[in-house]
Short mmCIF file of C-alpha atoms in Angstrom, two decimals:
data_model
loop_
_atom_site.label_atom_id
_atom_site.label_comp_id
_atom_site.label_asym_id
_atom_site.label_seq_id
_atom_site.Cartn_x
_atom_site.Cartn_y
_atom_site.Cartn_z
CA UNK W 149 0.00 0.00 0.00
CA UNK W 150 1.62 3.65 -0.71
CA UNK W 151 2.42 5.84 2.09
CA UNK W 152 0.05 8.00 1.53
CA UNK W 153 -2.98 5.62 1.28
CA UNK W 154 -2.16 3.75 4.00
CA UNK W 155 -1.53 7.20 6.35
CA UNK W 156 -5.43 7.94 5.33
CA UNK W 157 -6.29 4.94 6.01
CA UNK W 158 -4.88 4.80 9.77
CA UNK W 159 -6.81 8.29 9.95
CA UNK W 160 -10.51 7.35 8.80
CA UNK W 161 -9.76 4.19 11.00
CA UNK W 162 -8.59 5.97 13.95
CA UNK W 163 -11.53 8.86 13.59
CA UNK W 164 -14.12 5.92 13.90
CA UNK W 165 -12.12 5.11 17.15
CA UNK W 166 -12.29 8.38 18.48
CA UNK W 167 -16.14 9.07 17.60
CA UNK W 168 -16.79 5.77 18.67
CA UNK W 169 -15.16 6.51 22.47
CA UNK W 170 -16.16 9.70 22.64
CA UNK W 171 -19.74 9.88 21.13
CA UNK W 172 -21.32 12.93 20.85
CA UNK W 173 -18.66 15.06 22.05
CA UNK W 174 -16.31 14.09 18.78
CA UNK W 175 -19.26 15.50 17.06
CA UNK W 176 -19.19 18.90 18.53
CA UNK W 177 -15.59 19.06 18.07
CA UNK W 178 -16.14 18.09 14.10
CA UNK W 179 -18.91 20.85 13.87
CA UNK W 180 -16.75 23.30 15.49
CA UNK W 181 -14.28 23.51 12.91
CA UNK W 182 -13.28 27.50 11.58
CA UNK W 183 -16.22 28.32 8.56
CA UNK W 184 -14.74 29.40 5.33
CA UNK W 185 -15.66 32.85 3.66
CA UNK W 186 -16.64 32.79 -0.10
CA UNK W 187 -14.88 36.01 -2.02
CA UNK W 188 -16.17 38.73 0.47
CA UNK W 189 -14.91 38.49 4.01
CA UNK W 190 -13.46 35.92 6.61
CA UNK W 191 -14.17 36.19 9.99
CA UNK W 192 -11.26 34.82 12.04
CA UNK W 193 -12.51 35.14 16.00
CA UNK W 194 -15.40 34.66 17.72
CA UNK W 195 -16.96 37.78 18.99
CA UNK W 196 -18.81 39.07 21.59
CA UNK W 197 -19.83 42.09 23.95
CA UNK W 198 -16.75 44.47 24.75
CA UNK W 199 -14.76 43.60 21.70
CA UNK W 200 -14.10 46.16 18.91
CA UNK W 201 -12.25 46.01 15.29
CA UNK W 202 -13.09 46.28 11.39
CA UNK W 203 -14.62 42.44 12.14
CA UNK W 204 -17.16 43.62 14.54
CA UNK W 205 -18.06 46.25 11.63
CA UNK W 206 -18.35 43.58 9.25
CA UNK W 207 -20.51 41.85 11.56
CA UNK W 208 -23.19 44.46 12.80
CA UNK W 209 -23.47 45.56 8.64
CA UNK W 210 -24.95 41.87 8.53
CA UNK W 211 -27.11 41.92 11.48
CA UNK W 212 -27.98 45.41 11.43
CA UNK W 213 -31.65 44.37 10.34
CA UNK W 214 -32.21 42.88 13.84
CA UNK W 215 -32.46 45.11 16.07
CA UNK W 216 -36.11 44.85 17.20
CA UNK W 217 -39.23 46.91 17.31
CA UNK W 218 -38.12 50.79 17.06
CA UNK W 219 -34.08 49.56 16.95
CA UNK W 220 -30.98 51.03 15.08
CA UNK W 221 -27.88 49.76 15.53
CA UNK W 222 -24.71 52.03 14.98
CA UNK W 223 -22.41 50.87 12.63
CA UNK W 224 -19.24 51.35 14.64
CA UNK W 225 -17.03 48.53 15.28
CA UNK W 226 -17.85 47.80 18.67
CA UNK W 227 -19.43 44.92 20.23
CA UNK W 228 -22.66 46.75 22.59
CA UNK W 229 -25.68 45.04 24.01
CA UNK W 230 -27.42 46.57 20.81
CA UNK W 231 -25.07 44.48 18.74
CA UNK W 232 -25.13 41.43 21.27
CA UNK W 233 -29.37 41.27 20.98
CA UNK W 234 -28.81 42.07 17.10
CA UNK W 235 -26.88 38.25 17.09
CA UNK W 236 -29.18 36.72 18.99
CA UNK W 237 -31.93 37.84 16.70
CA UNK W 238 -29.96 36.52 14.08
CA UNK W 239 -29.37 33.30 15.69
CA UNK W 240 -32.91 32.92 16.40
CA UNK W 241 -34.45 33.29 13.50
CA UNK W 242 -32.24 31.00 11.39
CA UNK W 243 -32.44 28.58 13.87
CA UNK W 244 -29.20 28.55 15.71
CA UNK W 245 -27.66 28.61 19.28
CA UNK W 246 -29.29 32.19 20.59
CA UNK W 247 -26.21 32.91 22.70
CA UNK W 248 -25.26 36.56 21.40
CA UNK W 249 -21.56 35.28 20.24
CA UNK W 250 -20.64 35.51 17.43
CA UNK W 251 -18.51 32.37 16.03
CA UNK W 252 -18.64 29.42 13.35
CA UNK W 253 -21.95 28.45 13.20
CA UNK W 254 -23.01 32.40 13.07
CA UNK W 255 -20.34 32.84 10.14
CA UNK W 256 -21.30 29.78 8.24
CA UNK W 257 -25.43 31.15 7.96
CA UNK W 258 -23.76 35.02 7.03
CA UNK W 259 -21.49 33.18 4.38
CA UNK W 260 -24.30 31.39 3.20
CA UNK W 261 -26.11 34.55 2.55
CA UNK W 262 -23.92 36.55 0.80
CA UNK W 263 -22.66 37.19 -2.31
CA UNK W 264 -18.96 37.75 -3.45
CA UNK W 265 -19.54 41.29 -3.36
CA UNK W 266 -20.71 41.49 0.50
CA UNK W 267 -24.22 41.83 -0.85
CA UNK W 268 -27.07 39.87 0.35
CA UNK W 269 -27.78 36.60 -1.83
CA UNK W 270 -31.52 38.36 -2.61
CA UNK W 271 -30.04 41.45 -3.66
CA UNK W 272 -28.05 42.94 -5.58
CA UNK W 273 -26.16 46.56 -6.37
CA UNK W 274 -28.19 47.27 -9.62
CA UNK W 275 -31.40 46.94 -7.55
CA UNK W 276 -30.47 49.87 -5.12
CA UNK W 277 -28.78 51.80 -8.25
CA UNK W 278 -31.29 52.03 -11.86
CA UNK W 279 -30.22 55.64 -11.77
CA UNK W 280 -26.39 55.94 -12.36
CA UNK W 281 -24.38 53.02 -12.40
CA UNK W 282 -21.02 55.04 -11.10
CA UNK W 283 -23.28 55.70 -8.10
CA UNK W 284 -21.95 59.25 -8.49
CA UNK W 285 -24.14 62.86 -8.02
CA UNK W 286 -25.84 62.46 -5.06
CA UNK W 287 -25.27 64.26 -1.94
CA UNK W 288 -21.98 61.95 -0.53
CA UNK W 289 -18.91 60.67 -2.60
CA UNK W 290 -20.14 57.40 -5.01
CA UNK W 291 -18.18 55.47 -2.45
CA UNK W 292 -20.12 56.23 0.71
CA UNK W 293 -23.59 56.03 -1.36
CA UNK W 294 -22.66 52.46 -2.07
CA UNK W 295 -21.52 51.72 1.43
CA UNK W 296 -24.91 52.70 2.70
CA UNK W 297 -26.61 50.56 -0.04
CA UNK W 298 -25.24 47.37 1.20
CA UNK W 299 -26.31 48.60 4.95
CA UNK W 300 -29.94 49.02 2.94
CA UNK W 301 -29.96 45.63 1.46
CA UNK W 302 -28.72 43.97 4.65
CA UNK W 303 -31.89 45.22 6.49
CA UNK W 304 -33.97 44.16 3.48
CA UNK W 305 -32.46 41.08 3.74
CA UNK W 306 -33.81 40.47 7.23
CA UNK W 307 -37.15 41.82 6.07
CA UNK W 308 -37.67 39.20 3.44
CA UNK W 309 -36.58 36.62 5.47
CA UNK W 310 -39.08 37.68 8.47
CA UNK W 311 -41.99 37.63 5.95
CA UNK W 312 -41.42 34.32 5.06
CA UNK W 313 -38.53 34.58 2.35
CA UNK W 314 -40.90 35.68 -0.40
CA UNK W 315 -39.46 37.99 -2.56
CA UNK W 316 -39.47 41.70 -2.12
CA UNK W 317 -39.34 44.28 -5.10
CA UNK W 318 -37.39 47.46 -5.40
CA UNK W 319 -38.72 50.24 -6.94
CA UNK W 320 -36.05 52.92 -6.19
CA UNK W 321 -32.66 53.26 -4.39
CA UNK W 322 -29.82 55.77 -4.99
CA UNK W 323 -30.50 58.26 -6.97
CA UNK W 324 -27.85 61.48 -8.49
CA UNK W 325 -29.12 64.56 -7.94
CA UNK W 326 -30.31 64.65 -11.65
CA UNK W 327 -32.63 61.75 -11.34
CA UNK W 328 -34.02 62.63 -8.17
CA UNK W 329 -35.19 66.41 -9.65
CA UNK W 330 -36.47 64.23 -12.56
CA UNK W 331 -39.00 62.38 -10.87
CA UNK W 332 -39.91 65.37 -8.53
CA UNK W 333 -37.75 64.12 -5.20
CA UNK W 334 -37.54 65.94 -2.04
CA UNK W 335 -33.81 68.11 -2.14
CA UNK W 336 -32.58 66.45 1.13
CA UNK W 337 -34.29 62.54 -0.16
CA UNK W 338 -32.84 59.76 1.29
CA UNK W 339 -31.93 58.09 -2.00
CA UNK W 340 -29.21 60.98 -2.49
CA UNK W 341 -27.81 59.71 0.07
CA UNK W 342 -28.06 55.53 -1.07
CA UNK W 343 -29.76 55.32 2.23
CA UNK W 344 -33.36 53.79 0.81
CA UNK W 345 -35.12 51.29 -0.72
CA UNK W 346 -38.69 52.28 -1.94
CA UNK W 347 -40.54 48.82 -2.24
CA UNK W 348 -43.38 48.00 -3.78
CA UNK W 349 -46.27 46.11 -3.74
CA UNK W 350 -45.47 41.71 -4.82
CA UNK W 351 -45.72 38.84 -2.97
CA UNK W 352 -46.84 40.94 0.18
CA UNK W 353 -49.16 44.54 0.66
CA UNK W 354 -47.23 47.78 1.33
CA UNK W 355 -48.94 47.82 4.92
CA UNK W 356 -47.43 44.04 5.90
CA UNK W 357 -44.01 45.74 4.59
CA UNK W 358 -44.07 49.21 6.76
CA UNK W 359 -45.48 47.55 9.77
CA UNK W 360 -42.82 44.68 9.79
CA UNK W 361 -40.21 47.32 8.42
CA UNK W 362 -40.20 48.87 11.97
CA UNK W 363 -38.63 45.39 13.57
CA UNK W 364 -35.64 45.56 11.42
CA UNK W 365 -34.01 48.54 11.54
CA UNK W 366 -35.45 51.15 9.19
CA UNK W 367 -35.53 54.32 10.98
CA UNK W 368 -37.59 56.03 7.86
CA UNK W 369 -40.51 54.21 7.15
CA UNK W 370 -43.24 55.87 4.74
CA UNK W 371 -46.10 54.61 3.14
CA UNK W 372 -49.82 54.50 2.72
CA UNK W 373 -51.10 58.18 3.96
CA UNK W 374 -48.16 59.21 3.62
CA UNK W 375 -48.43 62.47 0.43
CA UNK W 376 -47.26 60.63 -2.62
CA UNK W 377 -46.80 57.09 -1.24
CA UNK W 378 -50.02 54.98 -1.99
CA UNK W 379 -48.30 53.32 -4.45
CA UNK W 380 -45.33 52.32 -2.39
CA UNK W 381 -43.55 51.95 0.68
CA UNK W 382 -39.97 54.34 1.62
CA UNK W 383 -37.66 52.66 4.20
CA UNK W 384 -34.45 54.27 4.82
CA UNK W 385 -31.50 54.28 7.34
CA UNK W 386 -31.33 57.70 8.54
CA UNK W 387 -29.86 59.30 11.74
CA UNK W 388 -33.07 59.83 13.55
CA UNK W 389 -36.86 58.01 13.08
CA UNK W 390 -39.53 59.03 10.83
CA UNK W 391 -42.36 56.47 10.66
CA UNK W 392 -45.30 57.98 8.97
CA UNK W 393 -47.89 55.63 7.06
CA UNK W 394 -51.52 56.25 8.62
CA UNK W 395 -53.28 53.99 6.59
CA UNK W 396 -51.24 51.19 8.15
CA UNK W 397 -50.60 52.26 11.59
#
């Protein structure tokens, strides 16, 4: 027998002695084995309240969209209790251990979500952007509008996946400055900004989409008696909350 066949053949055979004396614990020390990134970003520690770095930034961009009723987490770097109940919303709903830290098993879901580009695997960059593809003439550099996209879609991404995974449509995202005086948008909109998603109505009603919108981190959220928003519903990321949709709550 070659070397090499017969050193994989003393492993496999001394694995099955292991797991066999061990039981159930080998298993949790298979399982716990470091996740692997696709293209966009490898998280190398586990994390948890009080720790801090570009990972922890990473982290809360993915799991901004749980923050619970009225929530808004900060997109800082650094492990809070906001961030810590953010995870364990996370956990929760995709079924995992609800313990607040992040580590493999949190990873492996976030990898399975994303694309190579960072963005959510039910969204995409030309979604948020039908305006101008350079994601230039807005009100911030084309760099920072497409920063706050991907914080957009992240949220949405927790949205779809809290109404049951059906699909949500986009209507409008970033917009220059050009497009938004085209179709008659407020000077200091949102979508100059990349910091909204106007949705509209598909597999669910604009009211099931602003009233769940307010569990996952949209601090503007306007719809249905709302002036000029029958037809859909505006959720945004900005600094400070704005809820207005009377005809839904």
């Amino acid at each position: 027998m070659p070397p090499r066949t017969l050193r994989n053949a003393l492993i496999r055979a001394l694995t099955v002695l292991v797991m066999a004396a061990v039981g159930s614990t080998a298993a949790v020390v298979v399982g716990a084995a470091p996740a692997h990134a696709d293209g966009c970003y490898t998280w190398t520690r586990n994390l948890s309240t009080g720790t801090s770095g570009e990972d922890v930034r990473q982290l809360q961009i993915r799991v901004a969209g749980w923050p619970g009723y009225g929530g808004f987490i900060t997109i800082d770097g650094v492990f809070g209790q906001q961030t810590h109940d953010a995870v364990v919303r996370f956990q929760s709903a995709y079924g995992l251990g609800a313990d607040g830290i992040a580590g493999a098993q949190t990873y492996s879901k976030i990898y399975s979500l994303q694309d190579d580009d960072c963005t959510p695997v039910h969204f995409a960059y030309s979604e948020l952007n039908t305006c101008n593809s350079t994601w230039a003439g807005g009100n911030v550099s084309a760099a920072t509008a497409k920063a706050n996209a991907l914080k957009v879609m992240w949220r949405l991404e927790a949205l779809r996946h809290a109404l049951g995974d059906q699909p949500i449509r986009v209507t409008s995202g970033f917009r220059s400055q050009a497009c938004n005086a085209a179709v008659g948008g407020a000077s200091d909109s949102q979508h100059l900004y990349g910091n909204s998603a106007d949705l509209g109505a598909g597999s669910h009603t604009l009211c099931t989409m602003a009233k769940e919108a307010r569990y996952h981190g949209f601090n503007g959220i306007l719809g249905p008696g709302y002036p000029d928003h029958s037809d859909h519903v505006h959720a945004d990321i900005r600094a400070s909350r704005l809820w207005s949709a009377s005809q839904c709550f």
